[in-house]
Tab-separated table of C-alpha atoms in Angstrom:
chain	number	residue	atom	x	y	z
A	22	LYS	CA	14.529	8.455	-8.950
A	23	ASN	CA	10.758	8.053	-8.710
A	24	GLN	CA	9.343	10.023	-5.811
A	25	VAL	CA	5.940	10.870	-4.372
A	26	GLU	CA	5.630	13.808	-1.990
A	27	GLN	CA	2.491	14.475	0.023
A	28	SER	CA	1.399	17.547	1.903
A	29	PRO	CA	0.534	18.429	4.512
A	30	GLN	CA	2.099	15.752	6.679
A	31	SER	CA	-0.808	16.074	9.113
A	32	LEU	CA	-4.061	17.973	9.245
A	33	ILE	CA	-6.673	18.596	11.917
A	34	ILE	CA	-10.150	19.771	10.950
A	35	LEU	CA	-13.578	20.045	12.503
A	36	GLU	CA	-16.352	17.661	11.593
A	37	GLY	CA	-18.381	18.903	8.663
A	38	LYS	CA	-15.557	20.929	7.132
A	39	ASN	CA	-13.939	20.266	3.766
A	40	CYS	CA	-10.248	19.649	3.201
A	41	THR	CA	-7.799	19.044	0.378
A	42	LEU	CA	-4.712	16.854	0.428
A	43	GLN	CA	-1.891	17.253	-2.084
A	44	CYS	CA	0.358	14.833	-3.922
A	45	ASN	CA	3.284	15.722	-6.203
A	46	TYR	CA	5.185	13.046	-8.078
A	47	THR	CA	8.169	12.565	-10.332
A	48	VAL	CA	7.316	9.029	-11.472
A	49	SER	CA	7.953	8.546	-15.171
A	50	PRO	CA	6.643	7.339	-17.528
A	51	PHE	CA	3.343	7.758	-15.740
A	52	SER	CA	0.814	4.935	-15.701
A	53	ASN	CA	-1.673	5.617	-12.926
A	54	LEU	CA	-2.199	7.315	-9.580
A	55	ARG	CA	-4.177	5.876	-6.731
A	56	TRP	CA	-5.346	7.257	-3.393
A	57	TYR	CA	-5.629	4.897	-0.432
A	58	LYS	CA	-7.188	5.369	3.001
A	59	GLN	CA	-5.465	3.621	5.891
A	60	ASP	CA	-7.247	3.468	9.225
A	61	THR	CA	-5.074	3.016	12.304
A	62	GLY	CA	-4.131	-0.633	12.713
A	63	ARG	CA	-5.574	-1.636	9.342
A	64	GLY	CA	-4.320	-2.183	5.828
A	65	PRO	CA	-4.784	0.495	3.140
A	66	VAL	CA	-8.032	0.534	1.169
A	67	SER	CA	-8.226	1.940	-2.352
A	68	LEU	CA	-10.361	5.064	-2.805
A	69	THR	CA	-9.743	6.058	-6.426
A	70	ILE	CA	-7.465	5.323	-9.356
A	71	MET	CA	-6.742	7.650	-12.260
A	72	THR	CA	-4.890	7.061	-15.491
A	73	PHE	CA	-3.276	9.646	-17.744
A	74	SER	CA	-6.474	10.593	-19.544
A	75	GLU	CA	-8.554	11.149	-16.415
A	76	ASN	CA	-8.463	14.409	-14.481
A	77	THR	CA	-11.262	13.864	-11.963
A	78	LYS	CA	-12.629	10.832	-10.177
A	79	SER	CA	-15.156	10.734	-7.355
A	80	ASN	CA	-16.006	8.151	-4.733
A	81	GLY	CA	-18.776	9.444	-2.520
A	82	ARG	CA	-17.462	12.417	-0.545
A	83	TYR	CA	-13.952	11.867	-1.929
A	84	THR	CA	-12.924	13.588	-5.160
A	85	ALA	CA	-9.488	13.133	-6.658
A	86	THR	CA	-8.013	15.327	-9.365
A	87	LEU	CA	-4.995	14.757	-11.558
A	88	ASP	CA	-2.903	17.219	-13.568
A	89	ALA	CA	-0.506	15.035	-15.538
A	90	ASP	CA	1.254	18.078	-16.981
A	91	THR	CA	2.311	19.465	-13.608
A	92	LYS	CA	2.447	15.979	-12.046
A	93	GLN	CA	0.122	16.905	-9.236
A	94	SER	CA	-2.922	15.295	-7.682
A	95	SER	CA	-5.276	16.325	-4.942
A	96	LEU	CA	-7.828	14.523	-2.823
A	97	HIS	CA	-10.765	16.644	-1.697
A	98	ILE	CA	-12.933	15.461	1.172
A	99	THR	CA	-16.332	17.071	1.462
A	100	ALA	CA	-18.350	17.424	4.678
A	101	SER	CA	-15.834	15.491	6.746
A	102	GLN	CA	-16.944	12.877	9.247
A	103	LEU	CA	-15.216	11.441	12.304
A	104	SER	CA	-14.689	8.219	10.365
A	105	ASP	CA	-12.544	10.114	7.869
A	106	SER	CA	-9.785	10.240	10.496
A	107	ALA	CA	-7.040	8.157	8.883
A	108	SER	CA	-3.866	8.324	6.862
A	109	TYR	CA	-4.330	9.064	3.148
A	110	ILE	CA	-1.675	7.651	0.882
A	111	CYS	CA	-0.899	8.647	-2.694
A	112	VAL	CA	0.580	5.875	-4.853
A	113	VAL	CA	1.981	6.322	-8.344
A	114	SER	CA	2.866	3.561	-10.806
A	115	ALA	CA	5.121	3.808	-13.828
A	116	MET	CA	4.434	2.211	-17.182
A	117	GLY	CA	5.977	-1.243	-17.423
A	118	SER	CA	6.665	-1.503	-13.690
A	119	TYR	CA	4.906	-3.523	-11.020
A	120	ILE	CA	6.700	-1.686	-8.222
A	121	PRO	CA	4.559	1.296	-7.213
A	122	THR	CA	5.935	4.339	-5.416
A	123	PHE	CA	4.108	5.170	-2.210
A	124	GLY	CA	3.943	8.572	-0.587
A	125	ARG	CA	4.421	8.866	3.155
A	126	GLY	CA	0.804	9.765	3.658
A	127	THR	CA	-1.154	12.632	5.191
A	128	SER	CA	-2.548	11.987	8.648
A	129	LEU	CA	-6.031	13.495	8.927
A	130	ILE	CA	-7.765	13.959	12.259
A	131	VAL	CA	-11.398	15.043	12.310
A	132	HIS	CA	-12.583	16.513	15.607
A	133	PRO	CA	-16.245	16.723	16.688
B	79	ASP	CA	-10.738	-7.454	5.397
B	80	ALA	CA	-11.357	-11.089	6.288
B	81	ASP	CA	-10.652	-11.995	2.657
B	82	VAL	CA	-6.919	-11.487	3.300
B	83	THR	CA	-5.601	-12.782	6.612
B	84	GLN	CA	-2.160	-12.551	8.126
B	85	THR	CA	-0.619	-14.544	10.957
B	86	PRO	CA	0.678	-13.709	13.429
B	87	ARG	CA	-0.707	-10.203	13.989
B	88	ASN	CA	2.071	-9.340	16.395
B	89	ARG	CA	5.461	-10.920	16.940
B	90	ILE	CA	8.433	-10.074	19.091
B	91	THR	CA	11.643	-11.929	18.371
B	92	LYS	CA	15.377	-11.705	18.944
B	93	THR	CA	18.205	-10.888	16.580
B	94	GLY	CA	19.317	-13.918	14.585
B	95	LYS	CA	16.054	-15.858	14.853
B	96	ARG	CA	14.236	-17.202	11.814
B	97	ILE	CA	10.746	-15.807	11.411
B	98	MET	CA	7.934	-16.689	9.042
B	99	LEU	CA	4.938	-14.471	8.372
B	100	GLU	CA	1.998	-16.079	6.655
B	101	CYS	CA	-0.678	-14.693	4.384
B	102	SER	CA	-3.836	-16.430	3.186
B	103	GLN	CA	-6.568	-15.149	0.895
B	104	THR	CA	-10.016	-16.302	-0.117
B	105	LYS	CA	-10.465	-13.785	-2.937
B	106	GLY	CA	-9.257	-16.206	-5.590
B	107	HIS	CA	-6.643	-13.736	-6.820
B	108	ASP	CA	-3.524	-14.901	-8.607
B	109	ARG	CA	-1.319	-11.955	-7.616
B	110	MET	CA	0.074	-11.572	-4.110
B	111	TYR	CA	2.486	-9.076	-2.574
B	112	TRP	CA	4.480	-8.421	0.587
B	113	TYR	CA	5.155	-4.854	1.766
B	114	ARG	CA	6.743	-3.290	4.799
B	115	GLN	CA	5.730	0.007	6.357
B	116	ASP	CA	8.017	2.018	8.598
B	117	PRO	CA	6.980	5.075	10.635
B	118	GLY	CA	7.203	8.197	8.533
B	119	LEU	CA	7.942	6.251	5.354
B	120	GLY	CA	5.800	4.986	2.530
B	121	LEU	CA	5.073	1.300	2.003
B	122	ARG	CA	7.840	-0.520	0.170
B	123	LEU	CA	7.443	-3.668	-1.889
B	124	ILE	CA	9.505	-6.657	-0.742
B	125	TYR	CA	8.380	-9.451	-3.096
B	126	TYR	CA	5.502	-10.189	-5.397
B	127	SER	CA	4.113	-13.271	-7.105
B	128	PHE	CA	1.777	-13.483	-10.076
B	129	ASP	CA	1.082	-17.194	-9.756
B	130	VAL	CA	2.315	-20.252	-7.880
B	131	LYS	CA	5.435	-20.640	-10.027
B	132	ASP	CA	6.269	-16.942	-10.213
B	133	ILE	CA	8.365	-15.033	-7.639
B	134	ASN	CA	9.771	-11.545	-8.195
B	135	LYS	CA	11.950	-9.269	-6.106
B	136	GLY	CA	10.573	-5.914	-5.164
B	137	GLU	CA	12.288	-2.759	-4.024
B	138	ILE	CA	13.824	-4.137	-0.793
B	139	SER	CA	14.192	-7.933	-0.984
B	140	ASP	CA	17.587	-8.271	0.745
B	141	GLY	CA	17.269	-10.225	3.995
B	142	TYR	CA	13.900	-11.697	3.014
B	143	SER	CA	12.663	-14.747	1.146
B	144	VAL	CA	9.192	-15.880	0.117
B	145	SER	CA	7.304	-19.035	-0.695
B	146	ARG	CA	4.103	-19.336	-2.735
B	147	GLN	CA	2.759	-22.640	-1.503
B	148	ALA	CA	-0.575	-22.363	-3.308
B	149	GLN	CA	-2.677	-19.753	-5.052
B	150	ALA	CA	-4.114	-18.750	-1.691
B	151	LYS	CA	-0.925	-18.735	0.409
B	152	PHE	CA	2.159	-16.533	0.310
B	153	SER	CA	4.727	-16.643	3.128
B	154	LEU	CA	7.483	-14.193	3.969
B	155	SER	CA	10.588	-15.388	5.824
B	156	LEU	CA	13.330	-13.563	7.629
B	157	GLU	CA	16.159	-16.098	7.763
B	158	SER	CA	18.103	-14.224	10.424
B	159	ALA	CA	16.144	-11.302	11.804
B	160	ILE	CA	17.888	-8.022	12.576
B	161	PRO	CA	16.576	-4.967	14.468
B	162	ASN	CA	16.156	-2.793	11.358
B	163	GLN	CA	13.584	-5.288	10.116
B	164	THR	CA	11.283	-4.075	12.867
B	165	ALA	CA	8.278	-2.812	10.952
B	166	LEU	CA	4.639	-3.333	10.032
B	167	TYR	CA	4.305	-5.946	7.294
B	168	PHE	CA	1.372	-6.118	4.899
B	169	CYS	CA	0.287	-8.780	2.492
B	170	ALA	CA	-1.863	-7.786	-0.480
B	171	THR	CA	-3.623	-9.491	-3.370
B	172	SER	CA	-4.885	-8.310	-6.737
B	173	ASP	CA	-6.619	-9.527	-9.847
B	174	PRO	CA	-5.641	-8.054	-13.243
B	175	GLY	CA	-8.982	-9.057	-14.703
B	176	LEU	CA	-9.392	-8.463	-18.404
B	177	ALA	CA	-6.413	-6.097	-18.539
B	178	GLY	CA	-4.036	-8.998	-18.344
B	179	ALA	CA	-0.462	-9.289	-17.215
B	180	ILE	CA	0.781	-5.965	-18.533
B	181	SER	CA	-1.495	-3.905	-16.352
B	182	SER	CA	-0.353	-2.214	-13.177
B	183	THR	CA	-3.790	-0.735	-12.548
B	184	ASP	CA	-5.380	-3.644	-10.723
B	185	THR	CA	-6.656	-2.834	-7.259
B	186	GLN	CA	-4.681	-4.313	-4.389
B	187	TYR	CA	-6.494	-5.620	-1.315
B	188	PHE	CA	-4.437	-5.485	1.841
B	189	GLY	CA	-4.449	-7.704	4.885
B	190	PRO	CA	-4.597	-6.312	8.429
B	191	GLY	CA	-0.826	-6.315	8.880
B	192	THR	CA	1.727	-8.018	11.126
B	193	ARG	CA	3.650	-5.905	13.600
B	194	LEU	CA	7.140	-7.386	13.924
B	195	THR	CA	9.628	-6.291	16.560
B	196	VAL	CA	13.213	-7.569	16.451
B	197	LEU	CA	15.138	-6.994	19.680
């Protein structure tokens, strides 16, 4: 069964600090992995997408990495801001399927 | 966010009632989706449509039906609501662009969500 596991479940950091969120998956055959940011009361917004051949993708202060061999991805947030407080969701799609597998998300709280 | 709108934003109903959630988009995308999100769980796909004449079941379609009235409108119905359908429902749209129909890499744009409570 395709699964996406994220860790930690929640994280609290101080403004200005860096943090890294983890995503492990068992989706096969792998097509792509996407990170979404979901603010409270809003729909998810795509941050990055990576396919098999990509191992790093940046979007401003967000940098995602992918290790397709170990089936792991991470999302690194640099110099966190209060507006980074949100849930971060890892989503993995399989080749030939239009039904993506969503992780449960990591809830990030950034304190001043 | 205003490109994808959902109505109503909140709804409380009783068991056995018929409920319709509506989604409209101004992005001009052909592909539309309905998801539900439960606390502590990931989003799950209910139905998706790649054009007006195309409807496909997702991961959890039982108890739901959909209608694609036009390119811009995609409605989700609960024929007889039950309490375990209490959830946050999201509509999304996407455009495969040059990649065509075989691609699953197109970016999905989500609406603001509808919070549904079934008593």
